[in-house]
mmCIF file of C-alpha atoms in Angstrom:
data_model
loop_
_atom_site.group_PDB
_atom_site.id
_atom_site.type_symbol
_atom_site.label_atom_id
_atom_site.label_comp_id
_atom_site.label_asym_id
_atom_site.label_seq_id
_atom_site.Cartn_x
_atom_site.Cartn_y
_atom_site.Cartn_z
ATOM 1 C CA UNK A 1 1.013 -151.904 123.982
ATOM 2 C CA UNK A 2 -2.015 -149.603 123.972
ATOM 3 C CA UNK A 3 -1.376 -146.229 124.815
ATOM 4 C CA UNK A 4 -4.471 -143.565 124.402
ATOM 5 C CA UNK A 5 -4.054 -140.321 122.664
ATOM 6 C CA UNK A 6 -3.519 -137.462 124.808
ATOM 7 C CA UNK A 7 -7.081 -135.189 125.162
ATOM 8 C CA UNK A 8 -5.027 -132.078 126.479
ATOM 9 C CA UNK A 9 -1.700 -131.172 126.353
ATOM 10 C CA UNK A 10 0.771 -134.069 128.029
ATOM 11 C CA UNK A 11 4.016 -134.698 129.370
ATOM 12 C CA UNK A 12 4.596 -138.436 129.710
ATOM 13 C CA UNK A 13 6.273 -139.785 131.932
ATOM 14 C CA UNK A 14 8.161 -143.596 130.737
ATOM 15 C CA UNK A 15 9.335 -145.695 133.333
ATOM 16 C CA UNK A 16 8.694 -148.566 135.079
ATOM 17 C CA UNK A 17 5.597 -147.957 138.084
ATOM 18 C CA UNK A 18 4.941 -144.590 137.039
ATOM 19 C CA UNK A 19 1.783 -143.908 138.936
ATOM 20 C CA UNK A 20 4.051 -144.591 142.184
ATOM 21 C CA UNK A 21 6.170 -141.686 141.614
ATOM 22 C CA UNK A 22 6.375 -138.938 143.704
ATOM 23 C CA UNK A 23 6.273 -136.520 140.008
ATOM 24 C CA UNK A 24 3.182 -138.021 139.462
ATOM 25 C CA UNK A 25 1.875 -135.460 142.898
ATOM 26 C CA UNK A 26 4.293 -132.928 142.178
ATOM 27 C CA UNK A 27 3.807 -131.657 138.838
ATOM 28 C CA UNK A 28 0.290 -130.232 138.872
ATOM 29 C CA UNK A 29 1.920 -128.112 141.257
ATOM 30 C CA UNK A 30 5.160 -126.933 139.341
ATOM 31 C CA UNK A 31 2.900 -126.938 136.195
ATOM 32 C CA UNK A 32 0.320 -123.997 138.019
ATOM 33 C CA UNK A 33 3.725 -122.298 139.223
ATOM 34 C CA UNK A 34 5.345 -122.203 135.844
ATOM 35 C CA UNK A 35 1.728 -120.935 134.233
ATOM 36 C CA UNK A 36 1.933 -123.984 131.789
ATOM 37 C CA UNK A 37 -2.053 -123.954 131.609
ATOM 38 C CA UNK A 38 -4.146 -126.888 131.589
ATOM 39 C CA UNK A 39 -1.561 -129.573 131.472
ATOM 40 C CA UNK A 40 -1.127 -133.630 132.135
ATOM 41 C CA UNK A 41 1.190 -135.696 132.920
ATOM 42 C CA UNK A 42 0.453 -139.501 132.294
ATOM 43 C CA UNK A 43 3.097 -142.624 132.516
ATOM 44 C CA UNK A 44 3.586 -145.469 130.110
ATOM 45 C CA UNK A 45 4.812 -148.084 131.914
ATOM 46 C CA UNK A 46 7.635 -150.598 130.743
ATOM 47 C CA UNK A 47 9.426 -153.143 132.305
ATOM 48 C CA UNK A 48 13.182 -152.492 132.564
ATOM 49 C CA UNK A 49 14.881 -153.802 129.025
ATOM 50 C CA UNK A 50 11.674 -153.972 127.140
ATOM 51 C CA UNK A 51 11.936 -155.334 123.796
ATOM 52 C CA UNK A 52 12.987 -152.811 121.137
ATOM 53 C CA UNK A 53 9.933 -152.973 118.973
ATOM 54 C CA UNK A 54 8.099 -151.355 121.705
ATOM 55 C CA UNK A 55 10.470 -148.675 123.014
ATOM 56 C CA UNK A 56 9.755 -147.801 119.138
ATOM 57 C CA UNK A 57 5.977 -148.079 119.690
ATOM 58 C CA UNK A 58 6.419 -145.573 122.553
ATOM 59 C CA UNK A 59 8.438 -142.457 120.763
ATOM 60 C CA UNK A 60 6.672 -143.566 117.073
ATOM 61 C CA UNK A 61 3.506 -142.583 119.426
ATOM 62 C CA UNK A 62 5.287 -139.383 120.838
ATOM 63 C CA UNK A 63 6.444 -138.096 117.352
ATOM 64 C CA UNK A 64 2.348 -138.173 116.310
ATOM 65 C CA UNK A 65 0.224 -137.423 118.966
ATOM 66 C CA UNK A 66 -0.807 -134.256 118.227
ATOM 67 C CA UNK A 67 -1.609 -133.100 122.033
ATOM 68 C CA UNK A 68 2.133 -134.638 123.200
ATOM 69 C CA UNK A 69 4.144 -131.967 124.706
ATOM 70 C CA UNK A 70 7.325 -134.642 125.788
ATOM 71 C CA UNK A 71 8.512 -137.087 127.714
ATOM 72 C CA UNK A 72 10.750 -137.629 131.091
ATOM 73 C CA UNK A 73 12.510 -140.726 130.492
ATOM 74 C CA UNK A 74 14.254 -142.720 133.745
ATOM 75 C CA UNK A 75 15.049 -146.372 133.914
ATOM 76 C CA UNK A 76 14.545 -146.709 129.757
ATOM 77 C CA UNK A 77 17.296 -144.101 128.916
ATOM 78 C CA UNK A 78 19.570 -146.289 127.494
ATOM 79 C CA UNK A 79 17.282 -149.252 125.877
ATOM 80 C CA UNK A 80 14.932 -146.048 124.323
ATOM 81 C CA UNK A 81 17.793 -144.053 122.811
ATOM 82 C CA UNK A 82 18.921 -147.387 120.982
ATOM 83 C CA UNK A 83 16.075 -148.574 119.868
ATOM 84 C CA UNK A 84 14.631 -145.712 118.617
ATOM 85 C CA UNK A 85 17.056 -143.285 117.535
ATOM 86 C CA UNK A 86 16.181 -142.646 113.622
ATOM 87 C CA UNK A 87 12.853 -141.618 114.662
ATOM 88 C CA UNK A 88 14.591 -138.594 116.754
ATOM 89 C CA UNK A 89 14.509 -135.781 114.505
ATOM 90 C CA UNK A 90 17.188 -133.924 116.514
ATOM 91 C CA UNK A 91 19.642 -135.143 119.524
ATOM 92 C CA UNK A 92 20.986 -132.473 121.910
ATOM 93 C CA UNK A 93 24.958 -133.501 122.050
ATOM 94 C CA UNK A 94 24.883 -134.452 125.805
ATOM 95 C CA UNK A 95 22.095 -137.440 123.955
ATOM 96 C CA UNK A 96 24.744 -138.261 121.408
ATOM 97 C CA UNK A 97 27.665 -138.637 123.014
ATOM 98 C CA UNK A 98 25.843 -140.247 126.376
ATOM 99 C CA UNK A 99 23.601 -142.504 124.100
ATOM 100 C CA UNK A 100 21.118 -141.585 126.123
ATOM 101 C CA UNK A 101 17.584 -140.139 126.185
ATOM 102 C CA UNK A 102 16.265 -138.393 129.702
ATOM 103 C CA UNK A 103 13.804 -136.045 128.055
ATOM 104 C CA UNK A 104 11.878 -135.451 124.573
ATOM 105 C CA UNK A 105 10.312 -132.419 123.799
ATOM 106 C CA UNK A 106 8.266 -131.498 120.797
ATOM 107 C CA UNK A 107 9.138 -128.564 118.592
ATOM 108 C CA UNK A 108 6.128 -128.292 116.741
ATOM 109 C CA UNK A 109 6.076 -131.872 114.568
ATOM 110 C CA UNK A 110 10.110 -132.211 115.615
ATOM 111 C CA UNK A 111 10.577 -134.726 117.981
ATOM 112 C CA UNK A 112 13.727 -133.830 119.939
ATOM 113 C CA UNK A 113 16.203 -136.454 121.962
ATOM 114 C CA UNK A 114 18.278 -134.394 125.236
ATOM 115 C CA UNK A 115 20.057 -135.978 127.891
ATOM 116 C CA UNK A 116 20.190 -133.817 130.671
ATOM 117 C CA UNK A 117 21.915 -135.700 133.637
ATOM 118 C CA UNK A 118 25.415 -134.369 132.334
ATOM 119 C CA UNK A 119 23.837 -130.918 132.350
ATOM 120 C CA UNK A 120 22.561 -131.487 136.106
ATOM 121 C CA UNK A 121 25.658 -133.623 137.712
ATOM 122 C CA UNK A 122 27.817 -131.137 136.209
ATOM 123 C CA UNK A 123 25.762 -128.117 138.336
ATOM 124 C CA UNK A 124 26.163 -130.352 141.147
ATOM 125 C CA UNK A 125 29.268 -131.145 141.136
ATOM 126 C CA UNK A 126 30.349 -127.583 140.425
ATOM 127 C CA UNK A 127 27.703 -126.694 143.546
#
């Protein structure tokens, strides 16, 4: 897999057709409202249970890019998170106890594993 390094600050988006997604229009637009500058979003596209080796590929890339902001994670949540886990250098409980990855953000050189579906069906439900 040959993924190019980032030449402005990203957000990637892994999943499985990612330049069909309706984020892939919709975040240049929540990116101006939030004020998050001159920002990207780009996909890396899998196919659904990709081997291991290269869900590792994928966050061993994340963890060094130096212009990598995070990641939004959908259809890979589960293969990702258990492939790759020792190269997370923190998971959020929600990740841990779900064994699940939705989002990765970068805390300076940290690379950090949350699951945030519990957070959301929870507001939901409450809702």
């Amino acid at each position: 897999m040959m993924i190019s390094p980032a030449t402005r600050p990203t957000l990637w988006f892994v999943g499985v057709t990612t330049a069909q997604s309706s984020i892939m229009r919709v975040f240049p637009e929540w990116a101006q409202h939030l004020g998050l500058g001159d920002v990207a979003m780009r996909g890396i596209d899998m196919v659904p249970h990709d081997r291991p080796d290269r869900y590792r590929d994928v966050v061993a890339f994340l963890r060094t890019d130096p212009l990598t902001r995070g990641a939004l994670v959908t259809t890979h949540k589960l293969d990702l998170f258990a492939a790759a886990r020792d190269l997370f250098d923190e998971i959020d409980p929600h990740a841990s106890l779900m064994q699940e990855t939705s989002c990765l953000s970068r805390r300076g050189n940290r690379l950090i594993c949350h699951a945030k579906d519990p957070i959301f069906s929870g507001l939901a439900l409450d809702g």
